[in-house]
XYZ file of C-alpha atoms in Angstrom:
733
model
C 0.000 0.000 0.000
C 1.382 3.398 -0.990
C 1.967 6.082 1.619
C 1.892 9.854 1.106
C 5.315 11.442 0.687
C 6.098 14.159 3.234
C 7.000 17.191 1.079
C 9.548 18.311 3.680
C 11.575 15.191 2.859
C 12.012 16.328 -0.751
C 15.334 18.200 -1.111
C 14.915 21.536 -2.844
C 16.877 22.937 -5.739
C 18.522 19.622 -6.572
C 16.513 19.346 -9.761
C 17.684 21.641 -12.530
C 14.989 23.523 -14.395
C 14.184 22.043 -17.806
C 13.104 24.311 -20.649
C 10.529 22.408 -22.723
C 11.823 21.559 -26.205
C 10.054 22.938 -29.265
C 7.880 20.899 -31.619
C 9.211 20.721 -35.172
C 6.563 21.466 -37.814
C 6.134 19.982 -41.243
C 6.308 23.161 -43.324
C 3.830 23.318 -46.198
C 4.868 25.667 -48.995
C 3.321 26.916 -52.186
C 5.121 24.850 -54.867
C 5.330 27.769 -57.258
C 6.313 30.642 -54.950
C 7.845 28.859 -51.954
C 5.564 30.860 -49.617
C 4.873 29.134 -46.315
C 1.207 28.118 -46.252
C 1.026 26.346 -42.908
C 2.900 24.548 -40.156
C 1.534 21.028 -39.644
C 1.967 18.709 -36.665
C 0.881 15.292 -35.462
C 0.725 15.234 -31.652
C -0.058 12.247 -29.454
C -1.387 12.056 -25.897
C 0.373 9.164 -24.247
C 1.437 7.705 -20.893
C 5.004 7.210 -19.615
C 7.184 7.639 -16.529
C 9.078 10.867 -15.908
C 11.536 12.024 -13.235
C 9.564 14.786 -11.529
C 11.126 14.346 -8.083
C 14.884 14.628 -7.446
C 17.055 11.801 -8.873
C 17.115 9.657 -5.704
C 13.307 9.314 -5.811
C 11.269 6.982 -8.044
C 9.936 8.142 -11.401
C 6.287 9.172 -11.696
C 3.638 7.796 -14.049
C 2.260 10.759 -16.010
C 0.459 11.558 -19.222
C 1.911 14.019 -21.679
C 2.093 15.180 -25.271
C 4.428 13.507 -27.761
C 5.719 14.567 -31.146
C 8.770 15.378 -33.252
C 10.936 18.128 -31.771
C 13.543 20.385 -33.359
C 16.411 17.870 -33.209
C 14.297 15.384 -35.196
C 13.647 12.982 -32.319
C 10.281 11.882 -30.989
C 9.867 13.376 -27.529
C 7.215 13.098 -24.814
C 6.995 14.991 -21.531
C 4.858 16.929 -19.118
C 4.558 19.778 -19.752
C 4.478 18.937 -23.429
C 6.878 20.457 -25.945
C 6.247 24.066 -26.941
C 4.596 25.237 -30.142
C 6.521 28.129 -31.701
C 3.846 29.696 -33.907
C 4.240 32.644 -36.271
C 1.583 35.264 -36.804
C -0.402 34.804 -40.037
C 0.997 31.304 -40.621
C -1.774 28.837 -39.747
C -0.987 25.809 -37.599
C -2.718 22.503 -38.312
C -2.534 19.856 -35.582
C -3.669 16.275 -35.913
C -4.396 15.295 -32.311
C -4.128 11.557 -31.612
C -5.321 9.842 -28.426
C -2.913 7.022 -27.531
C -4.236 6.504 -23.979
C -5.340 2.888 -23.867
C -4.877 2.087 -20.156
C -7.523 3.004 -17.568
C -7.307 6.398 -15.909
C -5.002 6.209 -12.888
C -6.827 9.068 -11.108
C -10.373 8.758 -9.689
C -13.060 9.559 -12.268
C -16.203 10.632 -10.395
C -19.191 9.384 -12.427
C -21.706 11.308 -10.290
C -20.601 14.527 -12.031
C -21.872 15.561 -15.446
C -18.930 14.215 -17.446
C -17.928 12.796 -20.848
C -19.087 9.248 -19.948
C -17.962 7.407 -23.115
C -19.602 4.146 -21.967
C -22.933 5.828 -21.188
C -22.862 4.237 -17.762
C -25.743 5.068 -15.417
C -25.005 7.486 -12.598
C -24.200 5.361 -9.532
C -26.166 5.699 -6.335
C -24.843 5.545 -2.757
C -23.323 3.654 -1.113
C -20.468 4.371 -3.513
C -17.496 2.188 -4.335
C -14.156 3.362 -2.995
C -11.225 4.232 -5.266
C -9.310 2.213 -6.141
C -10.804 0.540 -8.049
C -13.723 2.946 -8.422
C -15.997 2.270 -11.380
C -14.290 0.390 -14.256
C -16.728 1.789 -16.834
C -15.709 5.298 -15.783
C -11.962 4.640 -15.751
C -11.673 3.281 -19.298
C -11.580 4.264 -22.115
C -10.068 7.702 -21.469
C -11.509 10.624 -23.491
C -9.416 13.703 -24.325
C -10.081 17.083 -25.918
C -7.224 19.570 -26.360
C -8.016 23.275 -26.098
C -5.743 26.134 -27.204
C -6.294 28.491 -24.292
C -6.536 32.090 -25.483
C -6.715 31.217 -29.168
C -8.907 32.961 -31.737
C -10.138 29.821 -33.503
C -13.265 28.410 -35.092
C -15.313 26.453 -32.569
C -14.765 23.069 -34.225
C -11.024 23.601 -33.545
C -11.523 24.947 -30.033
C -11.281 21.608 -28.221
C -14.454 22.141 -26.235
C -15.569 19.923 -23.341
C -17.940 17.789 -25.428
C -15.618 17.448 -28.448
C -13.728 14.570 -26.792
C -12.629 11.310 -28.362
C -11.135 8.079 -27.079
C -8.205 6.078 -28.496
C -8.685 5.359 -32.174
C -11.657 7.746 -32.106
C -13.706 4.668 -31.295
C -16.016 6.762 -29.140
C -16.634 10.477 -29.520
C -18.487 13.240 -27.741
C -21.706 14.868 -28.972
C -19.812 17.919 -30.310
C -16.971 15.989 -31.929
C -16.537 16.834 -35.616
C -12.809 16.390 -36.213
C -9.497 15.751 -34.478
C -7.457 17.890 -36.887
C -7.557 21.458 -35.622
C -6.590 24.684 -37.377
C -5.211 27.683 -35.473
C -5.183 30.762 -37.783
C -2.668 32.769 -35.645
C -4.102 36.124 -36.689
C -4.054 37.565 -33.167
C -1.407 39.509 -31.270
C 1.867 37.797 -30.262
C 1.316 36.318 -26.814
C 1.855 33.466 -24.378
C -0.886 30.925 -24.990
C -1.067 27.387 -23.683
C -2.753 24.151 -24.612
C -4.356 21.709 -22.207
C -6.997 19.037 -21.956
C -10.589 20.221 -21.608
C -12.687 17.046 -21.418
C -16.069 17.407 -19.746
C -15.987 16.483 -16.071
C -12.380 15.212 -15.987
C -10.330 18.268 -17.007
C -8.930 18.481 -13.477
C -7.707 14.868 -13.675
C -6.223 15.027 -17.165
C -4.322 18.242 -16.419
C -2.954 16.881 -13.123
C -1.943 13.755 -15.025
C 0.197 16.007 -17.246
C -1.757 17.166 -20.296
C -0.649 20.780 -20.808
C 2.033 22.777 -22.622
C 3.037 26.187 -24.021
C 1.980 27.756 -27.323
C 4.062 30.871 -28.041
C 2.798 33.086 -30.838
C 5.395 35.443 -32.349
C 5.148 38.337 -34.782
C 8.304 38.942 -36.890
C 7.067 42.477 -37.579
C 6.554 43.465 -33.963
C 8.783 46.370 -32.873
C 9.135 45.276 -29.246
C 10.245 41.667 -29.734
C 13.815 42.535 -30.959
C 14.406 44.557 -27.766
C 13.693 41.605 -25.474
C 15.893 38.767 -24.214
C 15.660 35.760 -26.521
C 17.133 32.321 -27.098
C 18.486 30.864 -23.835
C 17.492 34.049 -22.018
C 13.767 33.639 -22.701
C 12.202 30.912 -20.565
C 8.576 29.784 -20.344
C 7.787 28.667 -16.788
C 4.629 26.799 -15.815
C 4.014 26.477 -12.066
C 1.859 23.581 -10.853
C 1.253 22.164 -7.393
C 1.340 18.395 -6.937
C 1.335 15.795 -4.163
C 3.194 12.480 -4.282
C 3.277 9.043 -2.725
C 6.493 7.455 -1.493
C 6.616 5.268 -4.623
C 6.737 8.421 -6.763
C 3.136 8.196 -7.959
C 0.882 11.230 -8.022
C -1.370 11.583 -4.982
C -4.830 12.957 -5.750
C -7.856 12.987 -3.413
C -10.057 9.915 -3.703
C -12.588 10.848 -1.023
C -14.925 13.691 -1.908
C -15.660 16.767 0.143
C -19.271 15.504 0.179
C -18.708 11.745 -0.253
C -22.410 10.934 0.144
C -23.107 13.097 -2.930
C -19.903 12.895 -5.020
C -17.626 10.072 -3.845
C -14.306 11.488 -5.176
C -14.796 15.151 -6.177
C -13.207 17.882 -4.063
C -13.808 21.570 -4.694
C -10.148 22.608 -4.427
C -7.180 20.360 -5.130
C -4.162 21.890 -3.382
C -0.915 19.985 -3.772
C 1.746 20.104 -1.056
C 4.731 20.331 -3.447
C 5.563 22.801 -6.213
C 6.510 21.597 -9.691
C 8.012 23.935 -12.299
C 8.319 22.755 -15.907
C 7.934 19.155 -14.756
C 10.549 19.305 -11.965
C 9.812 19.664 -8.246
C 11.455 22.741 -6.701
C 14.098 23.242 -9.403
C 17.083 25.562 -9.657
C 17.958 27.680 -12.675
C 21.500 28.976 -13.193
C 21.300 32.462 -14.688
C 23.884 34.794 -16.168
C 24.264 38.367 -14.978
C 21.850 39.866 -17.470
C 18.133 40.340 -18.044
C 15.859 37.323 -18.616
C 12.410 37.158 -20.126
C 10.269 34.789 -18.006
C 6.857 33.807 -19.319
C 4.984 32.730 -16.192
C 1.913 30.489 -16.411
C -0.125 29.290 -13.451
C -1.018 25.774 -14.578
C -2.457 24.624 -11.247
C -5.978 23.347 -10.688
C -6.912 25.687 -7.842
C -3.850 27.271 -6.256
C -3.160 30.992 -6.690
C 0.415 32.262 -6.466
C 1.639 35.622 -5.218
C 5.224 35.613 -6.461
C 8.102 37.596 -4.955
C 11.886 37.452 -5.148
C 13.614 36.669 -1.850
C 16.118 39.524 -2.302
C 13.173 42.003 -2.568
C 14.181 42.821 -6.117
C 11.631 44.413 -8.416
C 10.833 43.147 -11.913
C 8.941 44.424 -14.941
C 5.776 42.938 -16.408
C 5.446 43.602 -20.121
C 2.620 41.286 -21.124
C -0.508 39.504 -19.913
C -2.782 36.797 -21.326
C -3.388 38.374 -24.711
C -0.101 40.086 -25.535
C 1.954 43.116 -24.586
C 0.618 45.598 -22.058
C 0.202 49.209 -23.097
C 3.115 50.222 -20.843
C 5.730 48.344 -18.802
C 4.687 47.863 -15.158
C 7.279 47.636 -12.360
C 6.297 45.171 -9.606
C 7.665 43.669 -6.424
C 5.011 40.941 -6.323
C 2.826 39.198 -8.891
C -0.568 37.662 -8.102
C -1.415 35.061 -10.702
C -4.541 32.883 -10.730
C -4.936 29.501 -12.436
C -4.635 29.940 -16.231
C -3.322 33.520 -16.059
C -0.031 34.367 -17.775
C 2.475 37.108 -17.064
C 5.338 38.075 -19.384
C 8.056 39.345 -17.025
C 11.587 40.771 -17.251
C 14.000 40.023 -14.382
C 17.377 41.742 -14.409
C 20.238 39.829 -12.752
C 22.984 42.105 -14.139
C 23.536 43.906 -10.808
C 23.315 40.818 -8.592
C 26.519 39.514 -6.991
C 27.782 36.196 -8.468
C 26.850 33.177 -6.369
C 23.688 34.803 -5.030
C 20.738 32.451 -4.683
C 17.328 34.046 -5.165
C 14.221 32.079 -4.255
C 10.888 32.787 -5.911
C 8.485 32.791 -2.975
C 4.711 32.538 -2.696
C 2.439 33.916 0.026
C -1.022 33.523 -1.571
C -3.635 32.013 0.723
C -5.105 28.687 -0.403
C -7.927 28.452 -1.226
C -7.751 32.091 -2.265
C -8.383 34.476 -0.628
C -9.831 33.025 2.593
C -7.765 29.878 3.052
C -4.512 29.087 4.812
C -1.193 30.825 4.348
C 1.270 28.559 2.489
C 3.850 26.642 4.492
C 7.094 28.665 4.102
C 9.045 25.380 3.952
C 6.983 23.891 1.121
C 4.319 25.677 -0.933
C 5.760 29.036 0.116
C 8.728 28.366 -2.198
C 8.559 27.953 -5.980
C 12.065 27.724 -7.475
C 15.569 29.143 -7.148
C 17.781 31.305 -9.359
C 21.563 30.909 -8.881
C 23.523 33.828 -10.331
C 26.656 32.741 -12.218
C 29.968 34.590 -12.338
C 29.612 36.100 -15.805
C 30.264 39.595 -17.175
C 27.259 41.826 -16.525
C 25.159 42.792 -19.543
C 22.989 45.865 -19.169
C 19.374 45.457 -20.372
C 18.021 47.322 -23.365
C 15.852 50.308 -22.451
C 12.224 49.746 -23.445
C 10.041 52.471 -24.963
C 7.328 53.892 -22.662
C 4.571 52.526 -24.932
C 4.651 48.812 -25.784
C 1.294 48.301 -27.432
C -1.527 50.301 -28.965
C -4.595 48.745 -27.364
C -7.908 49.942 -28.836
C -10.590 51.501 -26.653
C -13.692 49.304 -26.709
C -17.144 50.906 -26.692
C -20.229 48.791 -25.868
C -22.820 48.714 -28.655
C -25.317 46.185 -27.237
C -27.035 46.007 -23.811
C -24.973 44.766 -20.875
C -25.468 41.321 -19.329
C -25.475 40.589 -15.599
C -24.413 37.273 -14.059
C -23.937 35.789 -10.602
C -21.334 33.280 -9.425
C -23.144 30.739 -7.223
C -22.264 27.978 -4.783
C -24.823 25.223 -4.110
C -24.468 23.678 -0.678
C -26.516 22.360 2.206
C -25.841 23.828 5.654
C -25.289 20.374 7.151
C -22.678 19.356 4.573
C -18.929 20.032 4.820
C -18.539 21.458 1.341
C -20.392 22.524 -1.802
C -22.412 20.159 -3.958
C -21.671 22.125 -7.114
C -20.685 25.579 -8.324
C -22.620 27.434 -10.995
C -22.589 30.432 -13.296
C -25.797 32.446 -13.044
C -27.543 29.587 -11.250
C -27.438 27.383 -14.354
C -25.934 23.953 -14.853
C -23.848 23.044 -17.888
C -26.707 21.152 -19.553
C -29.220 24.027 -19.275
C -30.211 25.711 -22.561
C -27.689 28.140 -24.010
C -28.227 31.609 -22.588
C -25.107 33.430 -23.862
C -25.474 34.095 -27.596
C -23.324 37.142 -28.390
C -23.634 38.638 -31.836
C -20.497 38.538 -33.925
C -18.908 41.984 -34.153
C -20.679 43.275 -31.046
C -19.062 44.791 -27.953
C -20.766 44.014 -24.652
C -20.186 44.571 -20.934
C -20.488 41.502 -18.739
C -21.271 42.401 -15.130
C -20.360 39.558 -12.754
C -21.540 39.634 -9.140
C -19.567 37.198 -6.996
C -21.758 36.114 -4.061
C -19.400 33.261 -3.111
C -16.481 33.342 -0.657
C -13.810 32.516 -3.249
C -11.998 34.339 -6.023
C -12.921 32.682 -9.306
C -10.636 33.027 -12.355
C -13.193 33.272 -15.176
C -12.084 32.348 -18.698
C -13.988 33.164 -21.893
C -13.157 31.229 -25.049
C -12.624 32.774 -28.517
C -11.847 36.376 -27.532
C -9.407 38.458 -25.557
C -11.259 41.126 -23.579
C -10.569 44.147 -21.384
C -11.344 44.592 -17.717
C -13.327 47.724 -16.816
C -13.603 47.829 -13.031
C -14.179 46.079 -9.733
C -16.503 47.410 -7.031
C -17.627 46.266 -3.605
C -21.316 45.421 -3.204
C -23.723 44.142 -0.573
C -23.484 40.512 -1.645
C -25.667 39.206 1.214
C -28.613 41.448 0.377
C -28.054 40.936 -3.359
C -28.087 37.141 -3.000
C -31.257 37.232 -0.878
C -33.041 39.387 -3.466
C -31.658 37.320 -6.357
C -32.944 34.099 -4.784
C -36.287 35.743 -4.014
C -36.532 36.562 -7.711
C -35.140 33.320 -9.128
C -35.357 30.697 -6.388
C -32.404 28.738 -5.067
C -29.993 27.333 -7.648
C -29.706 25.182 -9.620
C -32.489 26.861 -11.574
C -34.948 25.056 -13.808
C -35.748 28.182 -15.788
C -33.883 31.028 -17.496
C -32.187 33.296 -14.969
C -33.921 36.579 -14.208
C -31.082 39.124 -14.063
C -30.929 41.439 -11.074
C -29.337 44.851 -11.563
C -26.342 45.345 -9.259
C -26.599 49.141 -9.136
C -28.678 49.449 -5.914
C -26.247 47.159 -4.074
C -22.942 48.815 -4.963
C -20.694 50.192 -2.222
C -18.164 52.966 -2.662
C -16.543 53.788 -5.956
C -15.424 51.486 -8.774
C -11.764 50.458 -8.711
C -9.695 50.363 -11.871
C -8.008 47.071 -12.741
C -4.449 46.681 -11.520
C -1.902 48.245 -13.877
C -0.772 44.801 -15.057
C -4.391 43.891 -15.851
C -4.927 46.858 -18.165
C -4.291 44.958 -21.353
C -5.822 42.082 -23.269
C -7.063 39.336 -20.963
C -8.768 35.988 -21.461
C -8.893 35.075 -17.763
C -9.737 37.466 -14.941
C -10.064 37.263 -11.180
C -13.612 37.781 -9.884
C -13.165 38.510 -6.185
C -15.723 37.733 -3.464
C -18.122 40.542 -2.488
C -17.167 42.429 -5.626
C -18.830 43.196 -8.926
C -16.371 42.822 -11.802
C -17.097 44.328 -15.211
C -15.334 43.163 -18.330
C -15.790 44.368 -21.884
C -15.857 41.729 -24.606
C -15.643 42.460 -28.308
C -16.508 39.567 -30.582
C -14.032 40.662 -33.194
C -10.284 40.174 -33.729
C -7.795 41.953 -31.476
C -6.291 43.972 -34.313
C -9.487 45.867 -35.169
C -9.098 49.549 -34.322
C -11.367 51.422 -31.915
C -14.823 51.781 -33.443
C -13.934 49.416 -36.268
C -16.372 46.643 -35.385
C -20.144 46.487 -35.770
C -22.770 44.019 -34.536
C -23.539 41.488 -37.229
C -20.306 42.040 -39.182
C -17.745 39.224 -38.949
C -14.102 40.318 -39.200
C -12.465 37.097 -38.034
C -10.609 35.125 -40.703
C -13.091 32.316 -39.996
C -16.788 32.092 -39.198
C -17.218 31.824 -35.399
C -20.895 30.921 -35.813
C -19.924 27.577 -37.391
C -19.485 24.483 -35.263
C -20.562 23.426 -31.788
C -19.924 26.792 -30.136
C -17.689 27.957 -27.309
C -17.760 28.010 -23.501
C -16.979 30.280 -20.567
C -16.111 28.927 -17.157
C -14.226 29.182 -13.906
C -10.638 28.043 -14.408
C -10.392 26.473 -11.003
C -10.578 23.109 -12.729
C -12.292 21.435 -9.798
C -15.075 24.038 -10.096
C -15.257 23.752 -13.876
C -15.698 19.980 -13.636
C -18.676 20.343 -11.292
C -20.704 22.641 -13.489
C -19.153 26.099 -13.156
C -19.127 26.257 -16.953
C -21.677 27.378 -19.534
C -21.981 27.033 -23.318
C -21.724 30.134 -25.503
C -22.883 30.326 -29.116
C -21.828 33.223 -31.330
C -24.640 34.244 -33.677
C -24.825 36.392 -36.785
C -27.798 38.231 -38.228
C -27.963 41.936 -38.880
C -30.640 43.722 -36.872
C -32.733 45.861 -39.173
C -35.982 47.706 -38.430
C -38.488 47.278 -35.634
C -42.140 46.272 -35.408
C -43.891 47.951 -32.421
C -45.610 44.864 -30.984
C -46.146 41.179 -31.646
C -47.633 38.342 -29.603
C -47.692 34.582 -29.550
C -49.297 31.868 -27.458
C -47.605 28.782 -26.039
C -48.946 25.852 -24.053
C -47.078 24.814 -20.918
C -47.811 21.479 -19.247
C -47.254 21.056 -15.535
C -47.301 17.827 -13.553
C -47.869 18.547 -9.877
C -47.791 15.867 -7.204
C -49.502 16.517 -3.861
C -48.295 14.029 -1.276
C -50.015 12.779 1.903
C -51.599 13.676 4.213
C -55.004 13.813 2.530
C -56.469 16.939 0.976
C -59.294 18.836 2.539
C -62.498 18.866 0.495
C -61.865 22.380 -0.782
C -60.590 24.130 -3.922
C -56.877 24.298 -4.540
C -55.688 27.876 -4.972
C -53.650 28.069 -8.173
C -51.641 31.270 -8.817
C -49.339 31.831 -11.792
C -46.739 34.429 -12.726
C -44.962 34.759 -16.071
C -41.274 35.652 -16.294
C -39.804 36.147 -19.758
C -36.999 37.899 -21.590
C -35.897 38.289 -25.187
C -33.226 35.715 -25.954
C -32.445 36.624 -29.559
C -33.515 39.176 -32.174
C -32.865 38.583 -35.866
C -34.533 39.750 -39.097
C -37.014 36.905 -39.359
C -37.889 36.130 -35.754
C -37.680 37.028 -32.104
C -37.088 34.233 -29.594
C -38.490 34.754 -26.110
C -37.500 32.422 -23.287
C -39.123 32.346 -19.914
C -40.890 30.324 -17.323
C -44.262 30.095 -15.635
C -44.088 30.038 -11.860
C -47.065 28.081 -10.466
C -47.874 28.189 -6.781
C -50.330 25.490 -5.674
C -51.808 26.143 -2.238
C -53.940 23.499 -0.576
C -55.150 22.434 2.851
C -54.147 19.025 4.159
C -55.837 17.055 6.919
C -53.406 15.367 9.304
C -54.085 12.043 11.013
C -55.121 13.872 14.177
C -57.644 15.933 12.237
C -55.618 19.146 12.299
C -55.708 21.140 9.082
C -52.419 22.398 7.656
C -51.868 24.772 4.735
C -49.177 23.773 2.222
C -47.751 25.380 -0.916
C -45.913 23.738 -3.817
C -44.083 25.928 -6.348
C -43.228 24.702 -9.836
C -41.171 26.622 -12.425
C -42.157 25.469 -15.920
C -39.938 26.746 -18.770
C -41.216 27.770 -22.180
C -39.921 29.301 -25.378
C -41.891 31.474 -27.757
C -40.869 32.312 -31.342
C -42.445 35.386 -32.925
C -42.210 35.932 -36.670
C -41.008 39.415 -37.522
C -39.922 41.254 -40.598
C -37.810 43.941 -38.999
C -36.116 45.179 -35.852
C -33.967 48.240 -35.374
C -30.384 48.058 -34.248
C -30.069 49.171 -30.603
C -33.835 48.902 -30.041
C -34.965 47.862 -26.585
C -38.105 45.908 -25.853
C -40.328 45.000 -22.951
C -41.845 41.555 -22.523
C -45.289 41.000 -21.020
C -47.210 37.807 -20.399
C -50.511 36.477 -19.092
C -51.951 33.024 -18.460
C -55.320 31.338 -18.570
C -56.107 30.641 -14.912
C -58.232 27.793 -13.684
C -59.320 26.250 -10.389
C -58.505 22.674 -9.516
C -60.727 20.754 -7.085
C -59.722 17.774 -4.993
C -61.154 15.724 -2.174
C -60.055 13.011 0.168
C -61.127 10.214 -2.182
C -58.341 10.890 -4.710
C -55.617 8.548 -3.571
C -53.006 6.852 -5.739
C -49.426 5.589 -5.675
C -46.143 7.375 -6.441
C -44.815 5.816 -9.695
C -41.240 5.404 -8.358
C -41.452 5.005 -4.586
C -44.929 3.416 -4.470
C -45.752 5.740 -1.574
C -49.392 6.658 -1.099
C -50.239 9.879 -2.915
C -53.180 12.084 -2.139
C -53.577 13.726 -5.540
C -51.799 13.789 -8.898
C -52.814 15.994 -11.809
C -51.485 17.385 -15.067
C -52.506 20.898 -15.989
C -52.069 22.831 -19.226
C -51.595 26.590 -19.156
C -51.923 28.768 -22.219
C -49.480 31.671 -22.015
C -49.816 34.746 -24.159
C -46.463 36.534 -24.512
C -46.055 39.922 -26.162
C -43.116 42.156 -26.916
C -43.469 45.888 -27.248
C -40.811 48.309 -28.398
C -39.813 50.733 -25.642
C -40.533 54.296 -26.628
């Protein structure tokens, strides 16, 4: 039986940092002109053993990416080799799943996950892991996502685009395993990682991630920066180990009676950098360009240098910042990247500088890291070399366009579902909706929109939006307790069974809005939504290189059609949260909005099945009240789609065994969708939605007994009722 390895027994800075090798492309050229048309790759996901711990410790079974690297050899590792991509030269990757053994980490089949064997969801008492559930452990599905990439959705590697070895089994959104990355966006530090529904956290811990560096030969800043051996991508990941070298991952859930293996925050007790635990890097006395990536599941890092030296951040997720930012510490959430310059030219030879971490875990309300373990990241040892002074950078690094919203804002909440008697959450949600709920985010191509996110949870959530880089607008404190109470009064407790009714945050705001940190004032694809704060981000569904005011709703300026394919997603990048439903689908739509009709109505029929359980009903009418909630989901030239729900409250009087009468109320939310044919609608028009229902009285008496179809319990009354709903839209004057 394996035993956990005490991280304090692992010697630090014995491992030497490894810089991931670079994949070698097959270069496709135009036969007549010699112009490079594309860089093509074949990349495998495979299993192997790798020396993550220092040399005196056993090797570790991991999964990683394998392919031909620059020296012509076939190489596999975690993190995988790096893609060196060039702007405007497309990359084509044939992804191949070579994972034929069962998953060695605990797949929790009670989550909504890929489920290639279509196994039924198990019920308690659950089986312990190992062995867990064989039908969940094998075969292993994978889906590789280019994080931060502007790509068509059928090359995005979404959560339901998975496939098993040999593509024998595929997900509902699978269309192809050969992906195209156009590389039309700004030069930046991207990364690729697995994104399979419900097991992303496991596949990434197992090793499936790597760097994708996009370069622009025509960029004016790149030649001024350290390059070659002085430019180093660094991915920081926390891990835990057993004494036999194997990875240690929780196999008892935070709520084991609900989810046997899932925990809401995996926090490893050891720090791995570029596939080596607590490594050392020998550096010359000169400036280095370090491309930091937080590749952890849940752990945030607040990085400092032990000699209190400052450093310069020049880039974030989506490319260069507008101006260089001098820092003494760097807070970086899971999936965030920071392009940093560290100058060792004035440091005395032989000096050892430790990169430290003091971010609480979970962030921000958890424990302070152990200074002997997770409080240390890696070490720099300064060599005795001639000092080389760094090149002076210009004050402006990047011309970032000013984005102006041209469609109405959207408001969302970040929810946690938990019972008071349970030790942890059951699930985490975006806007009260589960992953499988109907698509609610359908941005129009070319539009610019503000997303207003109200975080009513106790954690900071790094939220990632696929397809686009965006800009942060502000953060502001708000009365999250009162907001949540009013939101739940309006919507009910999550998870919701109806479209979310948005609640304006304005009446709950406290103080003044705070600008993003200086090193956040650039292109971002992942942002930190802090607890008790409203965070506003501005998304433009157009390429990065479009100038201010150069985009328009309904006009596609990408080099591809983002409305084609299965669509995109947005989610929390704490992978343990993402895997338990803190993720939502997003479908980009087209359709120019033309001219408006003042009013139109339609009728829909909603069926409700209400079960009244014992004790018996009093011989009296049942009071049946109904309220309609609806909102416009989509406006296009030929139709308007209205989504909503009918809230039915059934009030009745029950007679207890002792003859005492007791009033009871049952509330059902019944969703509906209404499509109204239209010939025109004006751009920037706003509408109001109204609705009414046909009310009826239902009578019952004590003679109406039956049996519950599943439990066979005695049932006092069971009826199905149809409600006709008339829904109208009227243009606001």
